[in-house]
Amino acid sequence: MRHLAIIGSGPAGYYTAEAAQKQWGDDIRVDIFDRLPVPYGLIRSGVAPDHQSIKGVSRRYEQTALSENVRFVGNVTIGKDVTVAELQDLYHAVIFATGAPNDRPLEIPGEDLGNVFGSAAFVGWYNGHPQFTDLAPDLSGKNAVIVGMGNVALDVARILSKTRSEFEGSDIVAHALDALAASRLEQITILGRRGPHQIAMTPKELGELARLERATPRVDPADLPPEDDDAVLEPGQRKSVGHLRSFAAIPESERADASIEVNFAFYGVPKALKGEGKIQVVQVAETELSGGKLVETGALYDLPCDLLVSCIGYRTSPIPGVPFDERMGRFANDEGRILPGLYCVGWARRGPTGTIGTNRPDGFEIIEKIAADMESGRLDTGGKEGRAGFDRIAAARNLEIVTFRDWKKIEEAEEKAAREGAPREKFVKIEEMIKARG
Ligand code: NAP
């Protein structure tokens, strides 16, 4: 029997478990650990609450989770409750599918001012991640600045723009829904350090900005390159830039009813954040592309700002004893291999890129590598105790394990508590989750 420990129950974790089942059938036991009592990682706490169809993929993970040879072990932090070395003694392979839950810092003066957040924290707040429940962003000011032009920046801009009724059918948590409904924001600036051709936003998501009740996107036509230049772009990017062009063409008469403007500010990078305790101004350095390279022109301007959300990417959490690539913010690895018996997959392997689906081939690849390592003798295949050994440690340490069956009770309680039309009202505190399992 082969024993695998997967750390992290998000898409990368479950796709890897699914791949292990396909590879070894009955000859495998997989334990999927998570520091939270609830599974699914980014599906629960990263995917926007108004993108429910994307969240539906968790039904596929549930099929894997409910099979005999895969087990969810929630509320256990590896590196704190149990060490990596202990897991390595018990399992043939330990696979980190821990994602990239920490914000990449801007590394500029003033980053510690009030009402300045990274997207992991801000998205975690509106998605009910227990770590960020108490974030309490102040939405009483007029001006928000979002740094970065990726899909996370788009999610944040859209969530900040929506009215209460536009959240119908979403699972945005009550504390965020109430705060957003009382927001006084009028201007949301999405600040990008490069130009329209270099945005990292995908067309479907960008198109949603044009269909908001009280917000209208604005692009200055002068910022757009000549239309013929779009021909060099790959089709998806051309579509995205097409959306920017249509935003630039919205007539002023159609803007009259909008109480929020979502403005695209290209070629600017934040240099310093200023304010008395709380952010008031972003000092922006103008940039340009010179031979494809980003350079500052030397010109500076001030952007009023009452709330700043930085959406510039994420870093994986290091774990004591596991080699880490500081520069890339992920585990040091060679195509998923970290050290003999230690592997990584998903964002923990490749950094925060790609869609949820990208993690499926990733999961299958890492299992192929583990199988090859077992075959070649690089990985020991005998004498491991697996889950029975873990259960002994857990009992000796009084760990409060949450099983998949417990999760189903938590899920049922969340579904029962849902406001009308919503799929669930999430518990936002770990104690509440544990209590709900009965
Ligand atoms: P991303 O796509 O990598 O975008 C990051 C943005 O931040 C880029 O515009 C980047 O500009 C900018 N940036 C990076 N460092 C910066 C700095 N120091 N100063 C100023 N700007 C900086 O990352 P993301 O938006 O966090 O998304 C992560 C992944 O999740 C992506 O693959 C994304 O597509 C995916 N995602 C998908 C969805 C969806 O499909 N609905 C939703 C959310 C996220 P440069 O291009 O100049 O580096």
Short mmCIF file of C-alpha atoms and ligand atoms in Angstrom, two decimals:
data_model
loop_
_atom_site.label_atom_id
_atom_site.label_comp_id
_atom_site.label_asym_id
_atom_site.label_seq_id
_atom_site.Cartn_x
_atom_site.Cartn_y
_atom_site.Cartn_z
CA MET A 1 0.00 0.00 0.00
CA ARG A 2 1.23 3.51 -0.90
CA HIS A 3 0.55 6.38 1.46
CA LEU A 4 0.41 9.98 0.29
CA ALA A 5 0.02 13.15 2.35
CA ILE A 6 -1.26 16.19 0.45
CA ILE A 7 -1.05 19.50 2.29
CA GLY A 8 -3.82 21.83 1.12
CA SER A 9 -7.35 20.99 0.01
CA GLY A 10 -7.74 23.47 -2.82
CA PRO A 11 -7.89 22.61 -6.53
CA ALA A 12 -4.22 21.53 -6.71
CA GLY A 13 -4.71 19.20 -3.72
CA TYR A 14 -7.87 17.51 -4.98
CA TYR A 15 -6.69 17.15 -8.57
CA THR A 16 -3.53 15.49 -7.24
CA ALA A 17 -5.62 13.10 -5.14
CA GLU A 18 -7.78 12.31 -8.18
CA ALA A 19 -4.64 11.60 -10.21
CA ALA A 20 -3.30 9.31 -7.46
CA GLN A 21 -6.55 7.32 -7.51
CA LYS A 22 -6.31 6.94 -11.28
CA GLN A 23 -2.65 5.90 -11.04
CA TRP A 24 -2.83 3.33 -8.24
CA GLY A 25 -6.52 2.39 -7.80
CA ASP A 26 -7.00 0.48 -4.53
CA ASP A 27 -3.30 0.46 -3.80
CA ILE A 28 -3.28 4.03 -2.45
CA ARG A 29 -4.34 5.90 0.67
CA VAL A 30 -4.35 9.69 0.50
CA ASP A 31 -4.72 12.06 3.44
CA ILE A 32 -5.48 15.66 2.46
CA PHE A 33 -4.62 18.08 5.25
CA ASP A 34 -5.89 21.63 5.63
CA ARG A 35 -5.24 24.24 8.30
CA LEU A 36 -8.92 25.27 8.06
CA PRO A 37 -11.78 23.03 9.18
CA VAL A 38 -13.33 23.50 5.71
CA PRO A 39 -12.03 22.26 2.35
CA TYR A 40 -11.48 23.67 -1.15
CA GLY A 41 -8.98 26.50 -0.54
CA LEU A 42 -9.29 29.19 -3.20
CA ILE A 43 -12.61 27.82 -4.45
CA ARG A 44 -14.12 28.87 -1.14
CA SER A 45 -12.03 31.89 -0.24
CA GLY A 46 -10.48 33.17 -3.47
CA VAL A 47 -13.00 32.79 -6.31
CA ALA A 48 -15.29 35.83 -6.30
CA PRO A 49 -18.59 35.28 -4.47
CA ASP A 50 -20.54 36.39 -7.56
CA HIS A 51 -18.85 33.74 -9.71
CA GLN A 52 -20.85 30.79 -8.39
CA SER A 53 -20.59 28.75 -11.58
CA ILE A 54 -16.80 28.53 -11.09
CA LYS A 55 -17.31 27.35 -7.53
CA GLY A 56 -19.39 24.44 -8.86
CA VAL A 57 -16.14 22.58 -9.57
CA SER A 58 -16.02 21.64 -5.88
CA ARG A 59 -18.69 18.98 -6.67
CA ARG A 60 -16.02 17.20 -8.66
CA TYR A 61 -13.62 17.37 -5.71
CA GLU A 62 -16.36 15.98 -3.50
CA GLN A 63 -16.48 12.82 -5.61
CA THR A 64 -12.80 12.31 -4.89
CA ALA A 65 -13.22 13.23 -1.23
CA LEU A 66 -16.01 10.72 -0.71
CA SER A 67 -14.11 7.74 -2.01
CA GLU A 68 -12.72 5.22 0.48
CA ASN A 69 -9.07 5.80 -0.21
CA VAL A 70 -9.05 9.60 0.14
CA ARG A 71 -9.53 11.31 3.49
CA PHE A 72 -9.89 15.02 4.45
CA VAL A 73 -8.06 15.93 7.63
CA GLY A 74 -9.12 19.49 8.48
CA ASN A 75 -8.02 21.90 11.20
CA VAL A 76 -4.42 20.64 11.20
CA THR A 77 -1.51 22.99 10.51
CA ILE A 78 1.54 21.21 9.16
CA GLY A 79 4.67 22.73 10.65
CA LYS A 80 2.81 23.55 13.88
CA ASP A 81 0.54 20.66 14.93
CA VAL A 82 2.64 18.06 13.11
CA THR A 83 6.07 18.49 11.55
CA VAL A 84 6.99 17.75 7.97
CA ALA A 85 9.58 15.25 9.24
CA GLU A 86 6.85 13.37 11.13
CA LEU A 87 4.73 13.20 7.98
CA GLN A 88 7.72 11.96 6.00
CA ASP A 89 8.14 9.12 8.49
CA LEU A 90 4.54 8.08 7.93
CA TYR A 91 3.88 8.69 4.23
CA HIS A 92 5.84 7.69 1.13
CA ALA A 93 5.39 11.12 -0.40
CA VAL A 94 4.41 14.48 1.08
CA ILE A 95 3.02 16.93 -1.48
CA PHE A 96 2.60 20.64 -0.79
CA ALA A 97 -0.52 22.00 -2.48
CA THR A 98 -0.59 24.99 -0.17
CA GLY A 99 -1.17 27.65 -2.83
CA ALA A 100 0.13 31.17 -2.37
CA PRO A 101 -1.89 32.72 0.44
CA ASN A 102 0.32 35.75 1.22
CA ASP A 103 0.33 39.10 -0.55
CA ARG A 104 3.39 40.20 -2.45
CA PRO A 105 4.33 43.49 -0.83
CA LEU A 106 4.59 46.73 -2.83
CA GLU A 107 7.77 47.52 -0.90
CA ILE A 108 7.21 51.29 -0.90
CA PRO A 109 6.99 53.83 1.95
CA GLY A 110 3.60 54.08 3.62
CA GLU A 111 2.51 50.50 2.97
CA ASP A 112 1.69 50.12 6.66
CA LEU A 113 -0.82 53.03 6.65
CA GLY A 114 -4.43 52.34 7.60
CA ASN A 115 -6.87 51.21 4.87
CA VAL A 116 -4.07 49.76 2.74
CA PHE A 117 -4.61 46.08 2.00
CA GLY A 118 -3.22 43.33 -0.13
CA SER A 119 -5.70 41.38 -2.23
CA ALA A 120 -5.27 38.16 -0.20
CA ALA A 121 -6.53 40.04 2.84
CA PHE A 122 -9.22 42.04 1.02
CA VAL A 123 -10.56 39.09 -0.99
CA GLY A 124 -10.34 36.95 2.15
CA TRP A 125 -12.46 39.54 3.97
CA TYR A 126 -15.36 39.53 1.50
CA ASN A 127 -15.11 35.77 1.09
CA GLY A 128 -15.22 35.05 4.84
CA HIS A 129 -11.72 33.63 5.35
CA PRO A 130 -11.35 33.36 9.16
CA GLN A 131 -7.92 35.04 9.03
CA PHE A 132 -9.40 38.23 7.56
CA THR A 133 -12.88 38.41 9.07
CA ASP A 134 -11.92 41.38 11.24
CA LEU A 135 -10.22 43.41 8.49
CA ALA A 136 -12.94 46.12 8.64
CA PRO A 137 -11.93 48.21 5.61
CA ASP A 138 -13.24 51.78 5.80
CA LEU A 139 -15.42 52.36 2.71
CA SER A 140 -16.61 55.82 3.72
CA GLY A 141 -14.16 57.71 1.46
CA LYS A 142 -14.73 58.64 -2.20
CA ASN A 143 -11.56 57.29 -3.82
CA ALA A 144 -10.24 53.76 -4.06
CA VAL A 145 -7.06 52.77 -5.87
CA ILE A 146 -6.45 49.21 -7.01
CA VAL A 147 -2.87 48.44 -7.99
CA GLY A 148 -2.33 45.86 -10.75
CA MET A 149 -4.23 44.97 -13.92
CA GLY A 150 -4.90 41.28 -13.47
CA ASN A 151 -8.10 39.33 -12.85
CA VAL A 152 -7.86 39.82 -9.10
CA ALA A 153 -7.82 43.61 -9.61
CA LEU A 154 -10.97 43.15 -11.73
CA ASP A 155 -12.65 41.04 -9.05
CA VAL A 156 -11.93 43.70 -6.42
CA ALA A 157 -13.13 46.56 -8.66
CA ARG A 158 -16.35 44.71 -9.48
CA ILE A 159 -17.08 43.74 -5.87
CA LEU A 160 -16.49 47.35 -4.74
CA SER A 161 -18.88 48.56 -7.46
CA LYS A 162 -21.86 46.27 -7.01
CA THR A 163 -25.12 47.21 -5.34
CA ARG A 164 -26.73 44.97 -2.74
CA SER A 165 -29.17 43.58 -5.29
CA GLU A 166 -26.37 42.68 -7.69
CA PHE A 167 -25.05 40.27 -5.05
CA GLU A 168 -28.23 38.22 -5.26
CA GLY A 169 -27.36 34.54 -5.71
CA SER A 170 -23.79 35.10 -4.49
CA ASP A 171 -22.27 33.80 -1.28
CA ILE A 172 -20.66 37.07 -0.22
CA VAL A 173 -20.57 37.05 3.58
CA ALA A 174 -22.99 39.27 5.50
CA HIS A 175 -20.34 41.51 7.08
CA ALA A 176 -18.97 42.41 3.62
CA LEU A 177 -22.39 42.79 2.01
CA ASP A 178 -23.46 45.29 4.68
CA ALA A 179 -20.20 47.25 4.51
CA LEU A 180 -20.29 47.40 0.71
CA ALA A 181 -23.94 48.48 0.65
CA ALA A 182 -22.99 51.44 2.88
CA SER A 183 -19.92 52.35 0.79
CA ARG A 184 -19.54 55.96 -0.38
CA LEU A 185 -16.99 55.22 -3.10
CA GLU A 186 -17.31 57.30 -6.27
CA GLN A 187 -14.03 56.75 -8.03
CA ILE A 188 -12.14 53.46 -8.38
CA THR A 189 -8.81 53.79 -10.16
CA ILE A 190 -7.17 50.65 -11.49
CA LEU A 191 -3.49 51.56 -11.72
CA GLY A 192 -1.30 49.56 -14.13
CA ARG A 193 2.42 49.96 -14.60
CA ARG A 194 2.26 49.11 -18.32
CA GLY A 195 -0.16 49.85 -21.17
CA PRO A 196 -3.46 48.54 -22.57
CA HIS A 197 -1.72 45.81 -24.59
CA GLN A 198 -0.06 44.41 -21.45
CA ILE A 199 -3.08 43.97 -19.17
CA ALA A 200 -3.40 40.55 -17.52
CA MET A 201 -7.22 40.62 -17.51
CA THR A 202 -9.19 37.99 -19.42
CA PRO A 203 -11.98 39.10 -21.78
CA LYS A 204 -14.96 37.45 -20.10
CA GLU A 205 -14.09 38.98 -16.73
CA LEU A 206 -13.29 42.39 -18.24
CA GLY A 207 -16.60 42.44 -20.11
CA GLU A 208 -18.47 42.18 -16.79
CA LEU A 209 -17.34 45.70 -15.89
CA ALA A 210 -19.59 47.10 -18.60
CA ARG A 211 -22.70 45.51 -17.12
CA LEU A 212 -22.79 46.99 -13.64
CA GLU A 213 -25.81 48.82 -12.25
CA ARG A 214 -24.20 51.86 -10.70
CA ALA A 215 -20.65 51.82 -12.10
CA THR A 216 -19.22 52.62 -15.54
CA PRO A 217 -15.69 51.89 -16.73
CA ARG A 218 -13.62 54.71 -18.21
CA VAL A 219 -10.61 54.46 -20.50
CA ASP A 220 -9.02 57.61 -21.92
CA PRO A 221 -9.01 57.14 -25.74
CA ALA A 222 -5.63 58.89 -25.80
CA ASP A 223 -4.13 55.96 -23.85
CA LEU A 224 -5.03 53.43 -26.53
CA PRO A 225 -2.53 52.48 -29.24
CA PRO A 226 -3.71 52.67 -32.89
CA GLU A 227 -6.30 49.96 -33.52
CA ASP A 228 -4.18 48.32 -36.23
CA ASP A 229 -1.57 47.50 -33.57
CA ASP A 230 -4.01 45.03 -31.98
CA ALA A 231 -3.35 42.65 -34.87
CA VAL A 232 -0.13 41.46 -33.18
CA LEU A 233 -2.00 40.34 -30.07
CA GLU A 234 -3.11 36.75 -29.50
CA PRO A 235 -6.92 36.40 -29.86
CA GLY A 236 -7.81 36.47 -26.14
CA GLN A 237 -5.73 39.56 -25.50
CA ARG A 238 -7.15 41.21 -28.60
CA LYS A 239 -10.63 40.64 -27.18
CA SER A 240 -9.60 42.16 -23.84
CA VAL A 241 -8.17 45.22 -25.55
CA GLY A 242 -11.40 45.37 -27.59
CA HIS A 243 -13.27 45.77 -24.28
CA LEU A 244 -10.97 48.64 -23.31
CA ARG A 245 -11.74 50.25 -26.68
CA SER A 246 -15.48 49.91 -26.08
CA PHE A 247 -15.08 51.45 -22.59
CA ALA A 248 -13.27 54.40 -24.22
CA ALA A 249 -16.20 54.83 -26.60
CA ILE A 250 -18.94 55.08 -23.94
CA PRO A 251 -20.57 58.49 -24.53
CA GLU A 252 -20.71 60.98 -21.65
CA SER A 253 -24.53 60.91 -21.84
CA GLU A 254 -24.48 57.23 -20.84
CA ARG A 255 -22.29 57.97 -17.83
CA ALA A 256 -24.74 60.38 -16.25
CA ASP A 257 -26.56 57.75 -14.17
CA ALA A 258 -23.47 56.04 -12.81
CA SER A 259 -22.50 56.96 -9.26
CA ILE A 260 -19.18 55.07 -9.48
CA GLU A 261 -16.54 55.39 -12.16
CA VAL A 262 -13.95 52.64 -12.65
CA ASN A 263 -11.05 54.42 -14.28
CA PHE A 264 -8.11 52.67 -15.96
CA ALA A 265 -4.85 54.54 -15.29
CA PHE A 266 -2.03 53.09 -17.41
CA TYR A 267 1.71 53.62 -17.19
CA GLY A 268 1.92 54.45 -13.51
CA VAL A 269 3.57 52.74 -10.59
CA PRO A 270 3.03 53.65 -6.92
CA LYS A 271 6.14 55.25 -5.39
CA ALA A 272 4.88 56.19 -1.93
CA LEU A 273 1.66 56.10 0.06
CA LYS A 274 0.96 59.16 2.19
CA GLY A 275 -1.50 60.06 4.91
CA GLU A 276 -1.97 60.78 8.61
CA GLY A 277 -2.34 57.27 10.03
CA LYS A 278 -4.65 56.39 7.15
CA ILE A 279 -3.94 56.57 3.44
CA GLN A 280 -4.87 59.83 1.68
CA VAL A 281 -2.65 60.01 -1.38
CA VAL A 282 -0.75 57.67 -3.69
CA GLN A 283 2.31 59.21 -5.23
CA VAL A 284 2.54 57.72 -8.70
CA ALA A 285 5.62 57.63 -10.92
CA GLU A 286 4.86 57.75 -14.64
CA THR A 287 6.35 54.92 -16.65
CA GLU A 288 6.92 54.02 -20.27
CA LEU A 289 8.06 51.00 -22.23
CA SER A 290 11.43 51.51 -23.81
CA GLY A 291 12.38 48.65 -26.11
CA GLY A 292 9.94 46.44 -24.18
CA LYS A 293 11.52 47.39 -20.83
CA LEU A 294 9.60 49.29 -18.17
CA VAL A 295 11.24 52.59 -17.16
CA GLU A 296 10.14 55.55 -15.07
CA THR A 297 9.98 58.87 -16.97
CA GLY A 298 10.84 60.91 -13.86
CA ALA A 299 7.40 62.57 -13.75
CA LEU A 300 5.33 62.13 -10.58
CA TYR A 301 1.69 62.83 -9.80
CA ASP A 302 -0.59 62.48 -6.78
CA LEU A 303 -3.73 60.36 -6.80
CA PRO A 304 -6.29 60.94 -4.00
CA CYS A 305 -6.91 57.67 -2.20
CA ASP A 306 -9.04 56.66 0.79
CA LEU A 307 -8.68 52.90 0.26
CA LEU A 308 -5.88 51.02 -1.50
CA VAL A 309 -5.98 47.38 -2.50
CA SER A 310 -2.80 46.01 -4.00
CA CYS A 311 -3.46 43.15 -6.44
CA ILE A 312 0.06 42.39 -7.62
CA GLY A 313 0.35 38.69 -6.92
CA TYR A 314 0.99 36.26 -4.09
CA ARG A 315 3.64 34.25 -2.27
CA THR A 316 3.55 30.76 -0.82
CA SER A 317 4.05 30.39 2.97
CA PRO A 318 7.45 28.89 3.75
CA ILE A 319 7.46 25.83 6.02
CA PRO A 320 10.38 25.20 8.40
CA GLY A 321 12.83 22.72 6.91
CA VAL A 322 11.45 22.91 3.37
CA PRO A 323 13.72 24.67 0.81
CA PHE A 324 12.16 27.93 -0.34
CA ASP A 325 12.85 30.17 -3.33
CA GLU A 326 12.66 33.65 -1.75
CA ARG A 327 12.84 35.50 -5.04
CA MET A 328 9.96 33.61 -6.65
CA GLY A 329 7.98 33.26 -3.40
CA ARG A 330 7.42 29.50 -3.79
CA PHE A 331 9.07 26.23 -2.80
CA ALA A 332 12.46 25.66 -4.40
CA ASN A 333 11.69 22.80 -6.78
CA ASP A 334 12.65 21.06 -9.96
CA GLU A 335 9.37 20.44 -11.82
CA GLY A 336 7.64 19.73 -8.50
CA ARG A 337 10.44 17.77 -6.83
CA ILE A 338 11.73 19.55 -3.71
CA LEU A 339 13.72 16.84 -1.89
CA PRO A 340 13.41 13.04 -1.93
CA GLY A 341 9.87 12.33 -0.73
CA LEU A 342 8.86 16.03 -0.78
CA TYR A 343 6.93 17.48 -3.72
CA CYS A 344 4.88 20.56 -4.56
CA VAL A 345 2.06 21.22 -6.99
CA GLY A 346 -0.14 24.12 -8.17
CA TRP A 347 0.73 27.67 -7.08
CA ALA A 348 3.15 26.30 -4.43
CA ARG A 349 5.17 24.87 -7.35
CA ARG A 350 4.78 27.35 -10.20
CA GLY A 351 3.68 30.58 -8.51
CA PRO A 352 0.30 32.33 -8.76
CA THR A 353 -0.54 31.90 -12.44
CA GLY A 354 -3.19 30.20 -14.52
CA THR A 355 -6.79 29.26 -13.93
CA ILE A 356 -8.27 26.61 -11.65
CA GLY A 357 -8.21 24.15 -14.54
CA THR A 358 -4.43 24.60 -14.93
CA ASN A 359 -4.03 22.68 -11.67
CA ARG A 360 -5.47 19.49 -13.12
CA PRO A 361 -2.62 18.67 -15.50
CA ASP A 362 -0.28 19.88 -12.75
CA GLY A 363 -1.75 17.32 -10.35
CA PHE A 364 -1.50 14.52 -12.91
CA GLU A 365 2.11 15.46 -13.72
CA ILE A 366 3.27 15.35 -10.12
CA ILE A 367 1.70 11.93 -9.65
CA GLU A 368 3.51 10.70 -12.78
CA LYS A 369 6.77 11.97 -11.27
CA ILE A 370 6.09 10.27 -7.93
CA ALA A 371 5.23 7.03 -9.76
CA ALA A 372 8.48 7.30 -11.74
CA ASP A 373 10.44 7.94 -8.53
CA MET A 374 8.87 4.87 -6.94
CA GLU A 375 9.66 2.84 -10.01
CA SER A 376 13.28 3.97 -10.14
CA GLY A 377 13.89 3.38 -6.44
CA ARG A 378 14.51 7.09 -5.81
CA LEU A 379 11.50 6.88 -3.52
CA ASP A 380 11.17 4.17 -0.90
CA THR A 381 7.93 2.15 -1.30
CA GLY A 382 7.87 0.02 1.81
CA GLY A 383 7.29 0.19 5.50
CA LYS A 384 5.18 3.30 5.94
CA GLU A 385 2.27 3.38 8.34
CA GLY A 386 0.21 6.14 6.72
CA ARG A 387 -2.99 7.33 8.30
CA ALA A 388 -2.95 4.93 11.28
CA GLY A 389 0.32 6.50 12.41
CA PHE A 390 -1.05 9.99 11.93
CA ASP A 391 -4.17 9.14 13.95
CA ARG A 392 -1.96 8.01 16.83
CA ILE A 393 -0.08 11.34 16.84
CA ALA A 394 -3.33 13.29 16.55
CA ALA A 395 -4.83 11.44 19.53
CA ALA A 396 -1.69 11.89 21.64
CA ARG A 397 -1.73 15.65 20.93
CA ASN A 398 -5.48 16.06 21.29
CA LEU A 399 -5.74 17.55 17.82
CA GLU A 400 -9.29 18.57 16.97
CA ILE A 401 -9.52 16.93 13.56
CA VAL A 402 -12.38 17.85 11.24
CA THR A 403 -13.34 15.03 8.86
CA PHE A 404 -15.14 15.26 5.53
CA ARG A 405 -18.30 14.00 7.22
CA ASP A 406 -17.94 16.89 9.74
CA TRP A 407 -17.51 19.29 6.82
CA LYS A 408 -20.77 18.05 5.29
CA LYS A 409 -22.52 19.02 8.56
CA ILE A 410 -20.84 22.44 8.51
CA GLU A 411 -21.91 22.83 4.88
CA GLU A 412 -25.48 21.89 5.72
CA ALA A 413 -25.58 24.47 8.53
CA GLU A 414 -24.18 27.14 6.16
CA GLU A 415 -26.83 26.27 3.57
CA LYS A 416 -29.57 26.49 6.18
CA ALA A 417 -28.34 29.91 7.30
CA ALA A 418 -28.31 31.33 3.75
CA ARG A 419 -30.23 34.55 3.07
CA GLU A 420 -32.93 34.21 0.42
CA GLY A 421 -31.54 33.31 -2.99
CA ALA A 422 -28.00 32.72 -1.68
CA PRO A 423 -26.36 29.29 -1.72
CA ARG A 424 -24.92 29.59 1.80
CA GLU A 425 -23.95 31.96 4.60
CA LYS A 426 -20.39 30.99 5.47
CA PHE A 427 -19.13 30.69 9.00
CA VAL A 428 -16.31 33.20 9.28
CA LYS A 429 -14.73 31.99 12.49
CA ILE A 430 -12.96 28.69 13.10
CA GLU A 431 -14.79 28.14 16.43
CA GLU A 432 -18.16 28.57 14.68
CA MET A 433 -17.19 26.02 12.04
CA ILE A 434 -16.12 23.48 14.62
CA LYS A 435 -19.25 24.05 16.67
CA ALA A 436 -21.46 23.54 13.62
CA ARG A 437 -20.25 19.98 13.06
CA GLY A 438 -22.15 19.06 16.24
P1 NAP B 1 -1.65 38.61 -12.36
O1 NAP B 1 -2.57 38.12 -13.39
O2 NAP B 1 -0.24 38.15 -12.37
O3 NAP B 1 -1.67 40.22 -12.38
C1 NAP B 1 -0.85 40.97 -11.54
C2 NAP B 1 -0.84 42.43 -11.97
O4 NAP B 1 -0.04 43.15 -11.04
C3 NAP B 1 -0.22 42.66 -13.34
O5 NAP B 1 -0.92 43.70 -14.00
C4 NAP B 1 1.21 43.12 -12.98
O6 NAP B 1 1.79 43.95 -13.94
C5 NAP B 1 0.95 43.91 -11.72
N1 NAP B 1 2.13 44.04 -10.86
C6 NAP B 1 2.94 43.07 -10.42
N2 NAP B 1 3.90 43.58 -9.61
C7 NAP B 1 3.67 44.91 -9.56
C8 NAP B 1 4.31 45.99 -8.88
N3 NAP B 1 5.37 45.78 -8.11
N4 NAP B 1 3.82 47.24 -9.06
C9 NAP B 1 2.74 47.45 -9.83
N5 NAP B 1 2.09 46.47 -10.50
C10 NAP B 1 2.55 45.22 -10.35
O7 NAP B 1 -2.15 38.24 -10.89
P2 NAP B 1 -3.59 38.21 -10.18
O8 NAP B 1 -4.52 39.22 -10.73
O9 NAP B 1 -3.26 38.19 -8.74
O10 NAP B 1 -4.15 36.77 -10.59
C11 NAP B 1 -3.47 35.56 -10.22
C12 NAP B 1 -3.93 34.43 -11.11
O11 NAP B 1 -5.27 34.06 -10.79
C13 NAP B 1 -3.92 34.79 -12.58
O12 NAP B 1 -3.52 33.69 -13.33
C14 NAP B 1 -5.37 35.13 -12.83
O13 NAP B 1 -5.78 35.02 -14.18
C15 NAP B 1 -6.07 34.12 -11.94
N6 NAP B 1 -7.43 34.59 -11.61
C16 NAP B 1 -8.43 34.24 -12.46
C17 NAP B 1 -9.71 34.69 -12.24
C18 NAP B 1 -10.80 34.31 -13.19
O14 NAP B 1 -10.56 33.60 -14.13
N7 NAP B 1 -12.03 34.75 -13.01
C19 NAP B 1 -9.99 35.51 -11.14
C20 NAP B 1 -8.94 35.86 -10.28
C21 NAP B 1 -7.66 35.39 -10.54
P3 NAP B 1 2.86 43.39 -15.01
O15 NAP B 1 2.05 42.66 -16.02
O16 NAP B 1 3.51 44.61 -15.50
O17 NAP B 1 3.79 42.48 -14.23
#
